[in-house]
Short mmCIF file of C-alpha atoms in Angstrom, two decimals:
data_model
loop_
_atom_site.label_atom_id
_atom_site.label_comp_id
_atom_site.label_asym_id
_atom_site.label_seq_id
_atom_site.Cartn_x
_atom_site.Cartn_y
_atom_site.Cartn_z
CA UNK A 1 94.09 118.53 58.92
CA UNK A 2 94.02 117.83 62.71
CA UNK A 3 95.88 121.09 63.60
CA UNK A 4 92.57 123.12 63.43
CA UNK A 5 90.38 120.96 65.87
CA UNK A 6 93.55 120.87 68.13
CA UNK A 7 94.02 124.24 68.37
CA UNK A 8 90.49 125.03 69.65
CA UNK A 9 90.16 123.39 73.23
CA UNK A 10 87.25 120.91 72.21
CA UNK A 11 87.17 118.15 75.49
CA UNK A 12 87.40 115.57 72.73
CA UNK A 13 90.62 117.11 71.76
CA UNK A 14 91.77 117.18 75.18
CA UNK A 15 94.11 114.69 76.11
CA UNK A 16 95.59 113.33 79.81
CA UNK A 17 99.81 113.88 79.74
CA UNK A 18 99.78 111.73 82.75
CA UNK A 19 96.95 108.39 82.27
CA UNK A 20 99.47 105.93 81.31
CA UNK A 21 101.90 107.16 84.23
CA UNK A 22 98.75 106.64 86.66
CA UNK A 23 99.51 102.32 86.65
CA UNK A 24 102.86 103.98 88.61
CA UNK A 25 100.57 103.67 91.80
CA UNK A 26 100.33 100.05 90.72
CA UNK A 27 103.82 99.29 90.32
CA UNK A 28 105.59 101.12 93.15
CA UNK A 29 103.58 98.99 95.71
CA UNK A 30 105.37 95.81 94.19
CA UNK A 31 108.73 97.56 95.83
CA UNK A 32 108.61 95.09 98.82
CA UNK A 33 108.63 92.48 96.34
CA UNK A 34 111.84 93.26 94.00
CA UNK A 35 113.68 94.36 97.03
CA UNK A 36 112.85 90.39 98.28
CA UNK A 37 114.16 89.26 95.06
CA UNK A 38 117.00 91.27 94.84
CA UNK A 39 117.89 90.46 98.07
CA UNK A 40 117.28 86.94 97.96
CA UNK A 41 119.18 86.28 94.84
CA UNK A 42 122.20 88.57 95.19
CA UNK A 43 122.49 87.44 99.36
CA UNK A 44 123.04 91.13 99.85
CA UNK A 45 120.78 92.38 103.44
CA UNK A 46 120.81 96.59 102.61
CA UNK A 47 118.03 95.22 99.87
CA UNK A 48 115.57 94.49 102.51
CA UNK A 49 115.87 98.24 102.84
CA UNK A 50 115.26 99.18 99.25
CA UNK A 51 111.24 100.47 99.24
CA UNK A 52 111.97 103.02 102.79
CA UNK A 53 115.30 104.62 100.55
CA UNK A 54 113.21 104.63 97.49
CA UNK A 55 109.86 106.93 99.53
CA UNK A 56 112.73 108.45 101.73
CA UNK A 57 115.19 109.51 99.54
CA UNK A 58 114.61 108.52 96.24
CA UNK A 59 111.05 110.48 95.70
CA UNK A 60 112.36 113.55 97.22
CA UNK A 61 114.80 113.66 94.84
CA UNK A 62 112.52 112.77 91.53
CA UNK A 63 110.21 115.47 92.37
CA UNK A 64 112.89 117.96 93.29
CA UNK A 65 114.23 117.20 89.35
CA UNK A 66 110.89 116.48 87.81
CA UNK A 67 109.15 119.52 89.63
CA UNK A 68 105.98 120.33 89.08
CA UNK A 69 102.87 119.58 87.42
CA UNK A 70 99.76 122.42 87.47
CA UNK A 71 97.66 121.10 84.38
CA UNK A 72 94.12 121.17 85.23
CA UNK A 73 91.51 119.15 82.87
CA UNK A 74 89.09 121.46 80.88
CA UNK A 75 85.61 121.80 82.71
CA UNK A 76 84.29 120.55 79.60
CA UNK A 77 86.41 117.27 79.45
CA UNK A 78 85.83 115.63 83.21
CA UNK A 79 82.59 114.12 82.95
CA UNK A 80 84.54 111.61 79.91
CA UNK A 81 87.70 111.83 82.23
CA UNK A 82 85.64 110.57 85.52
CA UNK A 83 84.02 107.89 83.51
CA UNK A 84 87.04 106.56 81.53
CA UNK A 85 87.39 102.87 83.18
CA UNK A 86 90.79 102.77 83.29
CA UNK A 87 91.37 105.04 86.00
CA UNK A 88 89.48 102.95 88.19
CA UNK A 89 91.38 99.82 87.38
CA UNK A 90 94.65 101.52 88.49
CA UNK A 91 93.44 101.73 91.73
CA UNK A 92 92.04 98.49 91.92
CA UNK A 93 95.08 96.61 91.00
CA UNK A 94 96.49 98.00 93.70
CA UNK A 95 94.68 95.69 96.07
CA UNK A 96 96.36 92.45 94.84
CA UNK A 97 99.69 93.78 94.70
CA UNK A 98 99.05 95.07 98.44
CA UNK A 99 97.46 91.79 99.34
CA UNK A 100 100.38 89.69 98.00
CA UNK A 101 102.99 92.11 99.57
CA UNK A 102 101.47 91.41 103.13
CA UNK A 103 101.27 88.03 102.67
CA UNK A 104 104.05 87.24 100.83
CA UNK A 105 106.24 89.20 103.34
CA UNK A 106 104.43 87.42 106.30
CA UNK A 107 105.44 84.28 104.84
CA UNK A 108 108.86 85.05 104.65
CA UNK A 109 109.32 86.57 107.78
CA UNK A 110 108.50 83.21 109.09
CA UNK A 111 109.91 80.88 106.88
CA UNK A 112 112.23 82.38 105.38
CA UNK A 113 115.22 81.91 108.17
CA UNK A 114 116.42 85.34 107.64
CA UNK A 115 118.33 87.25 110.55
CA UNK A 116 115.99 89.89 112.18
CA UNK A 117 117.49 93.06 110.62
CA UNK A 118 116.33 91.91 107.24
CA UNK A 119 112.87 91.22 108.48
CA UNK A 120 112.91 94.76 110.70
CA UNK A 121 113.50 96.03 106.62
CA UNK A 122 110.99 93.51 105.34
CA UNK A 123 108.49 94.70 107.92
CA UNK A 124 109.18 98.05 107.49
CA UNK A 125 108.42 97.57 103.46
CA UNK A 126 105.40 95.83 103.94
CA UNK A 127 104.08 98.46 106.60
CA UNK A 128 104.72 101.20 104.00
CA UNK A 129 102.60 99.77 101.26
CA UNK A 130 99.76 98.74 103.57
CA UNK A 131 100.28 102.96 104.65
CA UNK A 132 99.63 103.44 100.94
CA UNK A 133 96.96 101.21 100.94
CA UNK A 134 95.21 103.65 103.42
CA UNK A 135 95.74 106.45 100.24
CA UNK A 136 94.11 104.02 97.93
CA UNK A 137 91.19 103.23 100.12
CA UNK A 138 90.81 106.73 100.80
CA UNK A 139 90.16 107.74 96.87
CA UNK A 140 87.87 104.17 96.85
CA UNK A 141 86.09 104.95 100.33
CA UNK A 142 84.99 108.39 98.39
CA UNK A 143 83.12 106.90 95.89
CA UNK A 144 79.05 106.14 95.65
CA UNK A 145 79.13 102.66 94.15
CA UNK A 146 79.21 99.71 96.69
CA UNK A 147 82.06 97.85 94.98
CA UNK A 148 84.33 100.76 95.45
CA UNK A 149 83.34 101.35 99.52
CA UNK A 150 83.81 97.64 99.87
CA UNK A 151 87.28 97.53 98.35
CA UNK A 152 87.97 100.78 100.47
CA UNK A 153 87.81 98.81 103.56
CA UNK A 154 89.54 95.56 101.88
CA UNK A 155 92.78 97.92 101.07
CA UNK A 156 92.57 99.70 104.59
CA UNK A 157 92.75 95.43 106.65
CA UNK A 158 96.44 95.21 106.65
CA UNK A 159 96.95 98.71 108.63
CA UNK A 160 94.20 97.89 111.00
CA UNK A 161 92.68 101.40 109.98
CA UNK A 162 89.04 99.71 109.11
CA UNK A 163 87.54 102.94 110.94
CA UNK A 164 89.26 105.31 108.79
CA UNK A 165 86.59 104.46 106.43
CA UNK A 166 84.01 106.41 108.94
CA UNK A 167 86.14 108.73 110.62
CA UNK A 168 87.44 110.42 107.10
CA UNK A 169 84.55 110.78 105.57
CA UNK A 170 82.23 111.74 108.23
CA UNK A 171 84.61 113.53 110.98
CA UNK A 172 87.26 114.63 109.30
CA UNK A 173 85.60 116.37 106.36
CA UNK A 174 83.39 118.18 108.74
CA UNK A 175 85.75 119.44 110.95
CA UNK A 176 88.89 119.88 109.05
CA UNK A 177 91.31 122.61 109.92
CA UNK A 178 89.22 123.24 113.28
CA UNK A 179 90.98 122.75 116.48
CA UNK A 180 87.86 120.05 117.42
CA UNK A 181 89.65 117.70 114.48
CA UNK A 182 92.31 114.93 115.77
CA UNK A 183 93.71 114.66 112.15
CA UNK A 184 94.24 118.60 111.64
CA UNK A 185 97.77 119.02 112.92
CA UNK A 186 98.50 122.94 114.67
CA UNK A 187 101.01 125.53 114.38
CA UNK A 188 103.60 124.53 116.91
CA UNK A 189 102.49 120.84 117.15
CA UNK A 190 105.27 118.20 116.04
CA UNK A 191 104.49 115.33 114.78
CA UNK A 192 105.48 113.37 117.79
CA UNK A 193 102.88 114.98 119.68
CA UNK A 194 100.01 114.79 116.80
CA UNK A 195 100.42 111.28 116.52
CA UNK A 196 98.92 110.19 119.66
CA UNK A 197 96.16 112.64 119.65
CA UNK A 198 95.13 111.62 115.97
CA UNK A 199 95.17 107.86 116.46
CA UNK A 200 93.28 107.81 119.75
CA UNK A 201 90.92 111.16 118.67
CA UNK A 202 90.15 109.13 115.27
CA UNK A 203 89.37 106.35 116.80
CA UNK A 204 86.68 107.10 119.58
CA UNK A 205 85.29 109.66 116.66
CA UNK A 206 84.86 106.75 114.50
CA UNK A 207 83.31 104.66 117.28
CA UNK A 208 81.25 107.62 118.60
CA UNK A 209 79.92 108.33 114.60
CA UNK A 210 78.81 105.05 114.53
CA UNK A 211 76.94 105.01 117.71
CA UNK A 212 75.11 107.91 117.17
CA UNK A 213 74.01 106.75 113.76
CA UNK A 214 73.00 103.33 114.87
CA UNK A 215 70.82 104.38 118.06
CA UNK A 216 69.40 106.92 115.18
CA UNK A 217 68.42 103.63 114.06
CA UNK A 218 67.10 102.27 116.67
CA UNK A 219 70.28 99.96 117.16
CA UNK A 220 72.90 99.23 119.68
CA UNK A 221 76.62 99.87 118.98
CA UNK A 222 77.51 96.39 118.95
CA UNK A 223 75.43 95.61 116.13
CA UNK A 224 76.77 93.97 112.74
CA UNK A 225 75.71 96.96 110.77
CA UNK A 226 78.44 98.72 112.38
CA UNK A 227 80.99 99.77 110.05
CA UNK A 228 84.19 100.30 111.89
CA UNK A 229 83.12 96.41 113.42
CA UNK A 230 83.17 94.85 109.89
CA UNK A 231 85.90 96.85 108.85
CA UNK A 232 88.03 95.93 112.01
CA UNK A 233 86.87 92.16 111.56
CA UNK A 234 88.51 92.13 108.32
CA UNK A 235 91.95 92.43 109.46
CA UNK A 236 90.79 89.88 111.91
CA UNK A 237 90.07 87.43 109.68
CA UNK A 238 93.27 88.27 107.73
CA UNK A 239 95.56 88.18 110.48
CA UNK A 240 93.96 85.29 111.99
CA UNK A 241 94.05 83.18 108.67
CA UNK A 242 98.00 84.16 108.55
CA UNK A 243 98.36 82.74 111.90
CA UNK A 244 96.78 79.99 111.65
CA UNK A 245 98.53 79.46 108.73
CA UNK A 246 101.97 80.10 109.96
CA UNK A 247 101.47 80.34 113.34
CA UNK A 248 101.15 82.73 116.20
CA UNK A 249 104.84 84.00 115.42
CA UNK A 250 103.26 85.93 112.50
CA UNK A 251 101.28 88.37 114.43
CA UNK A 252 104.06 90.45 115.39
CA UNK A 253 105.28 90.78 112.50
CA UNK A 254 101.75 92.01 111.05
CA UNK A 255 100.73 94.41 114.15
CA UNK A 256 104.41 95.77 113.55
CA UNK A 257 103.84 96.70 109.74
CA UNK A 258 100.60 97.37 110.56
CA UNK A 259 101.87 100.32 112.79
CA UNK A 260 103.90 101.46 110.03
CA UNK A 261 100.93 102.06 107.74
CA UNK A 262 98.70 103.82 109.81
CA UNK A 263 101.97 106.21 111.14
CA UNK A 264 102.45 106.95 107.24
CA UNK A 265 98.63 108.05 107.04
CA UNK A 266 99.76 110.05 109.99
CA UNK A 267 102.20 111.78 109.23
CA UNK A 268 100.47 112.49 105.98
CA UNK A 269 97.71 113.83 107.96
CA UNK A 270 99.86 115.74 109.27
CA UNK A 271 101.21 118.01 106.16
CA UNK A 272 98.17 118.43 105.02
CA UNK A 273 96.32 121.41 107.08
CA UNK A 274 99.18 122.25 109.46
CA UNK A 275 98.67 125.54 111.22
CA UNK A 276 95.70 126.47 109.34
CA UNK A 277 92.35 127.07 110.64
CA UNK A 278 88.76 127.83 109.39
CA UNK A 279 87.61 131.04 111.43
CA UNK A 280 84.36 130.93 113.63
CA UNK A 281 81.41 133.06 111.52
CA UNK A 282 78.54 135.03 113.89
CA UNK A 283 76.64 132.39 113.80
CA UNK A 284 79.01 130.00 115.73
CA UNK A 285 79.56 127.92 112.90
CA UNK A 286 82.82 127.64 110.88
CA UNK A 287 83.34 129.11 107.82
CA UNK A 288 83.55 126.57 104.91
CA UNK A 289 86.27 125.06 104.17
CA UNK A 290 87.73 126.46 101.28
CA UNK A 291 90.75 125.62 99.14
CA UNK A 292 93.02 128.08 101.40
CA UNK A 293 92.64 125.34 104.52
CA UNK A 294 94.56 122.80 102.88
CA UNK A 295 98.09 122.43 102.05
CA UNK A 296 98.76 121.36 98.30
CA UNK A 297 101.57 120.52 96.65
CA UNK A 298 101.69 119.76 92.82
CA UNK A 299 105.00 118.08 92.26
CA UNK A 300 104.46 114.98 89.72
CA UNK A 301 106.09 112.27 90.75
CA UNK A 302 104.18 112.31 94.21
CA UNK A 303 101.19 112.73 92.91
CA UNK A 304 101.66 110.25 90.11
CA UNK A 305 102.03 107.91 93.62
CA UNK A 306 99.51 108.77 95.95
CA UNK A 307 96.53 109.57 93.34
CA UNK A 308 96.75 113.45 93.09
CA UNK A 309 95.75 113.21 97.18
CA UNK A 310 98.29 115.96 96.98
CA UNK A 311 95.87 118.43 95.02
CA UNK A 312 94.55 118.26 98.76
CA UNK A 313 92.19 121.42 98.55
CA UNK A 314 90.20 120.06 95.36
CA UNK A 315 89.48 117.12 96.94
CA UNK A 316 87.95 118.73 100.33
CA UNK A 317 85.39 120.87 98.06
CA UNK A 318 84.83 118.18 96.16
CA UNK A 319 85.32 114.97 97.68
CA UNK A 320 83.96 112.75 95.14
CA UNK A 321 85.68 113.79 92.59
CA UNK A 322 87.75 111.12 91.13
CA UNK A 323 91.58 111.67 91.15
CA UNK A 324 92.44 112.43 87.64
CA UNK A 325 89.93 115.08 87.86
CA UNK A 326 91.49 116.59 90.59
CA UNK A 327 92.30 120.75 89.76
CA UNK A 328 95.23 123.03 91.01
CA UNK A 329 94.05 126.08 92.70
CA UNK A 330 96.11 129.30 92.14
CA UNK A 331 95.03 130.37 95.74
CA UNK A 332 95.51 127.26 98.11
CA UNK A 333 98.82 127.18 99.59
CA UNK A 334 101.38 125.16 98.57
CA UNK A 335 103.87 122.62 100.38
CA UNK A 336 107.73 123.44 99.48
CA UNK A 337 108.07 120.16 98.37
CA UNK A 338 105.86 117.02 97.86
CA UNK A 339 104.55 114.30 100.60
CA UNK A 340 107.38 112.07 100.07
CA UNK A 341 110.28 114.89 101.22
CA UNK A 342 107.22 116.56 103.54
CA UNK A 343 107.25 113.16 105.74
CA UNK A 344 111.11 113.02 106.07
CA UNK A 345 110.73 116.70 107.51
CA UNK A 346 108.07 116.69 109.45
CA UNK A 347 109.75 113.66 111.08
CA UNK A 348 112.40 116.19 112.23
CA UNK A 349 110.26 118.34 114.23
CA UNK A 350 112.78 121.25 114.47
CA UNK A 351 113.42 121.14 110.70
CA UNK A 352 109.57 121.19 109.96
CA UNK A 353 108.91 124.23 112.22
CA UNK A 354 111.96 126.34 110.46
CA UNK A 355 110.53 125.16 107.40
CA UNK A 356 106.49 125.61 107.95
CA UNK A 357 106.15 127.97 110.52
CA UNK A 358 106.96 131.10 108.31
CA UNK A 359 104.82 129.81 105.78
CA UNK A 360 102.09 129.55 108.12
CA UNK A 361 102.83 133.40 109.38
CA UNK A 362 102.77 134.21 105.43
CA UNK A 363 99.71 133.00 104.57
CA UNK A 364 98.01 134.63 106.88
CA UNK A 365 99.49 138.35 106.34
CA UNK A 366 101.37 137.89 110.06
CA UNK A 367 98.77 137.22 111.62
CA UNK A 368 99.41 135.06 114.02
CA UNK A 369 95.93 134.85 115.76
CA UNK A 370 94.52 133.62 113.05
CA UNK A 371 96.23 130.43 112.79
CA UNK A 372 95.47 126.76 114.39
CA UNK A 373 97.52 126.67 117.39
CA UNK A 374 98.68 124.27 119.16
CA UNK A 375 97.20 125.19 123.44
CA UNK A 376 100.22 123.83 124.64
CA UNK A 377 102.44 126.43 123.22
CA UNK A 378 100.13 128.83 122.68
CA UNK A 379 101.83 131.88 124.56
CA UNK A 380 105.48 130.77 123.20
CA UNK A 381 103.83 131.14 119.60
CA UNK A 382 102.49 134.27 120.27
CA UNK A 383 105.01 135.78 122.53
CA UNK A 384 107.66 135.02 118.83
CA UNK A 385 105.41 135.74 116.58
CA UNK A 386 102.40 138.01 117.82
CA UNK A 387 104.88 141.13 117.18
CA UNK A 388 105.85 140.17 113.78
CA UNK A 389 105.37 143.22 111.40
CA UNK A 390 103.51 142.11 108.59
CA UNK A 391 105.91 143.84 105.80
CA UNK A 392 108.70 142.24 107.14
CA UNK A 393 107.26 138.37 105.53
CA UNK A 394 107.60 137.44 102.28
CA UNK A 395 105.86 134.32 100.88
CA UNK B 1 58.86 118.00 99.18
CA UNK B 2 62.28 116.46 98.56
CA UNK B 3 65.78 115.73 100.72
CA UNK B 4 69.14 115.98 99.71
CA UNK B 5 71.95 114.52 101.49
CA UNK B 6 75.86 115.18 101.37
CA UNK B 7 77.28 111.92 100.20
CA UNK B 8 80.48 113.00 102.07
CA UNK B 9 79.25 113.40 105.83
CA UNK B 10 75.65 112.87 105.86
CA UNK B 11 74.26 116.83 106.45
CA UNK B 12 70.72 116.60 104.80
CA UNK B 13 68.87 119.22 102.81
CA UNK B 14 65.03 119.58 103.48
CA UNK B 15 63.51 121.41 100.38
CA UNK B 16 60.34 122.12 102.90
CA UNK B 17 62.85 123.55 105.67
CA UNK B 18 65.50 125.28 103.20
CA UNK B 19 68.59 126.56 104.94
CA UNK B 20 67.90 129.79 106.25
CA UNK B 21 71.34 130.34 107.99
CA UNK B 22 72.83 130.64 104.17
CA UNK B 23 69.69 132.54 102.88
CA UNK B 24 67.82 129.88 101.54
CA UNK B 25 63.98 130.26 102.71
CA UNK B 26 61.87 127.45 103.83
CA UNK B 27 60.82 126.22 100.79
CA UNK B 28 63.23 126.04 98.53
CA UNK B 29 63.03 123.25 95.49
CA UNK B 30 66.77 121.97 95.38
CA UNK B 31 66.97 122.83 91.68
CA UNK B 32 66.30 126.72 93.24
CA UNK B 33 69.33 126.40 95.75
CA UNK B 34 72.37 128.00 93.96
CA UNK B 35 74.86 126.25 92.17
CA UNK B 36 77.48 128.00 93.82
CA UNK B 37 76.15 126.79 97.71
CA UNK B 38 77.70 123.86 99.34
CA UNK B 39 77.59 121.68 102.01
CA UNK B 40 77.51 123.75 105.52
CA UNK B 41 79.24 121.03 107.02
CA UNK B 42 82.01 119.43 105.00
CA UNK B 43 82.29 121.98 101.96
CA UNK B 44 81.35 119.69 99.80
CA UNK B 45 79.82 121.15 96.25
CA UNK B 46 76.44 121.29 95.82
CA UNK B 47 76.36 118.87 93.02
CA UNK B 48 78.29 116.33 95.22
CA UNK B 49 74.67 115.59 96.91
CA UNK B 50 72.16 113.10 96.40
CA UNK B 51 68.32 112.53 96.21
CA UNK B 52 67.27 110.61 99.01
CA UNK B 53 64.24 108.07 98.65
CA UNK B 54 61.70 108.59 100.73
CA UNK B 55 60.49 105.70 103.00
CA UNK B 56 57.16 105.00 103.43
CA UNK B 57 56.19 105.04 106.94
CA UNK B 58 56.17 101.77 108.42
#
């Protein structure tokens, strides 16, 4: 007696495959901490290692078997989806796990009289969750409601990327996949060179945003209402309690995994609008962006991990739109593989470019011209590409 | 006369100035703008905006 409401697509009828599979963003953060264990009780070092093989080489490979996911909610059913508690819990449970990670590992790295290879892994595995916490503050540091900002900048502490929480929202949005955006890589850019130029260009936009709104205000820069100042005093505090806690030795073991999170937002950043560019209207403002100047990948696994960040073009036209809400979008160009495979490549700038340059050059028709470039290499790029014959490139 | 503001980056909508650049004349009660325009700045949709309060001048 079911069957007949089921058939008809009522939103009451509709159901989310993937909500229980969401508390995976929960659990895959605790890595750090069952590689300790396993490491600890079986005496065997390569465990320190465990959580860098698992994002390295084990996620490339579940997505590669699990492949993809395109199911997009019913219009009809997100207003129930968005408001459905749950979802918001799995990204606030997170935060402990993260917390206890960081601190956890900081302890042992002091105390726990290993040899320094295991706490190079140790640090690495730390570093990559507080990286993920940067994802996780990213879907809170979306939101409207207070709690969720504050938590935003709670989760992004241990990376020391408190101004991400400005810079994102407020830079980045606006001038995605423009060549005046530090965190919108170009065609012909490796990652080696983005880096640099996104960490400093994100910072002194974050610090500049800031400014601007606070003399709006009537205020000076160094004023407690400055955002990217609370947000950077929180890893003070945290890093300073740690020390005094276990000493001075501690800190470089935090700046260390610290610099591992914020160079896995990085790289992240970069996969996600390489090469592509909103064009310049009459009117000398860009175009908007639209779903085709993001990257997008919709393999499950990934996105099970990172929140759907990977259904990347949704999310720029609609940036407070929770995560489970996120939609596919037929047109928005799509990554051969998901983030967790994407980082390994783009790691290995030559592999990247044979891999993302011709997708680049497809999507837009072999036109080279009308992609980001990167100034640098701008007449190399155009001398190899500019007399590509459009019929001759296949998607 | 109301004001709208992109909870994303900030870009405000001024029902008494509009946004002539996308065809929307001076004017225009936010309920008039279409559904279908968004944020000039960040792309954000239209409904991804928010009433702002007006403060009373000090």
């Amino acid at each position: 007696m079911m069957t007949q409401t089921l058939v008809t697509e009522t939103p009451a009828a509709w159901k989310d495959g993937k909500r229980g599979l969401w508390m995976m963003g929960v659990l895959w953060p605790a890595l750090p901490l069952i590689s300790a264990a396993l490491a600890l009780s079986t005496g065997m070092g390569l465990f320190w290692w465990l959580t860098p093989v698992v994002i390295y080489g084990v996620l490339p490979l579940l997505d590669r078997l699990v492949g993809e996911d395109r199911v997009n909610a019913p219009e009809s059913a997100v207003a129930a989806l968005e408001n459905d508690r749950y979802y918001r819990l799995a990204t606030f449970l997170f935060i402990p796990v993260q917390y206890i990670c960081v601190i956890g590992g900081a302890w042992l790295a002091v105390s726990g009289g290993l040899p320094a290879l295991d706490i190079l892994g140790l640090a690495v595995s730390v570093g990559l969750v507080s990286g993920a916490g940067i994802n996780t503050a990213h879907e809170l540091g979306h939101k409207r409601e207070n709690l969720e900002r504050w938590l935003a900048r709670i989760t992004l502490a241990p990376a020391m990327y408190g101004h991400f929480y400005v810079e994102h929202n407020r830079g980045h949005h606006v001038r995605v996949a423009t060549p005046e955006d530090p965190a919108s890589s170009r065609l012909g850019e490796s990652f080696y060179a983005f880096w640099p130029r996104s960490v400093w260009g994100s910072l002194t936009s974050a610090w500049h945003l800031e400014k601007v709104r606070l003399e709006r205000q009537g205020k000076s820069v160094w004023n407690w209402r400055n955002d990217n100042l609370q947000s950077w005093a929180m890893t003070l505090v945290l890093f300073g309690g740690l020390a005094l806690w276990l000493g001075p030795i501690v800190l470089p073991f935090l700046i260390f995994q610290g610099f591992i999170g914020f160079s896995l937002l990085e790289v992240v950043n970069y996969l996600e609008h390489y090469g592509l560019v909103r064009q310049k209207e009459a009117s000398g403002r860009y175009e908007r962006c639209k779903p085709e100047h993001s990257w997008n990948s919709n393999h499950t696994v990934t996105n099970l991990m990172l929140y759907h960040l990977q259904r990347h073009s949704d999310h720029h036209a609609n940036p407070m739109r929770r995560y489970q809400a996120l939609r596919h979008f037929e047109q928005a160009p799509q990554l051969p593989s998901g983030y967790a495979g994407m980082i390994v490549v783009a790691m290995i700038p030559p592999l990247w470019r044979s891999l993302m340059d011709k997708r680049v050059l497809a999507h837009y028709q072999g036109d080279v011209t009308r992609a980001n470039i990167h100034p640098p290499v701008r007449e190399k790029i155009l001398a190899k590409y500019g007399a590509a014959q459009p019929q001759t490139l296949e998607a | 006369m109301k004001t709208w503001a992109c909870v994303t980056c900030g870009v405000i909508y001024d029902e008494a100035l509009g946004w002539p650049g996308d065809g929307i004349p001076a004017g225009t009660r936010w309920e008039d703008v279409p559904e279908d325009w968004t944020c000039p700045d960040c792309g954000a949709a239209k409904g991804e905006f928010e009433m702002q309060v007006v403060k009373a001048a000090a």
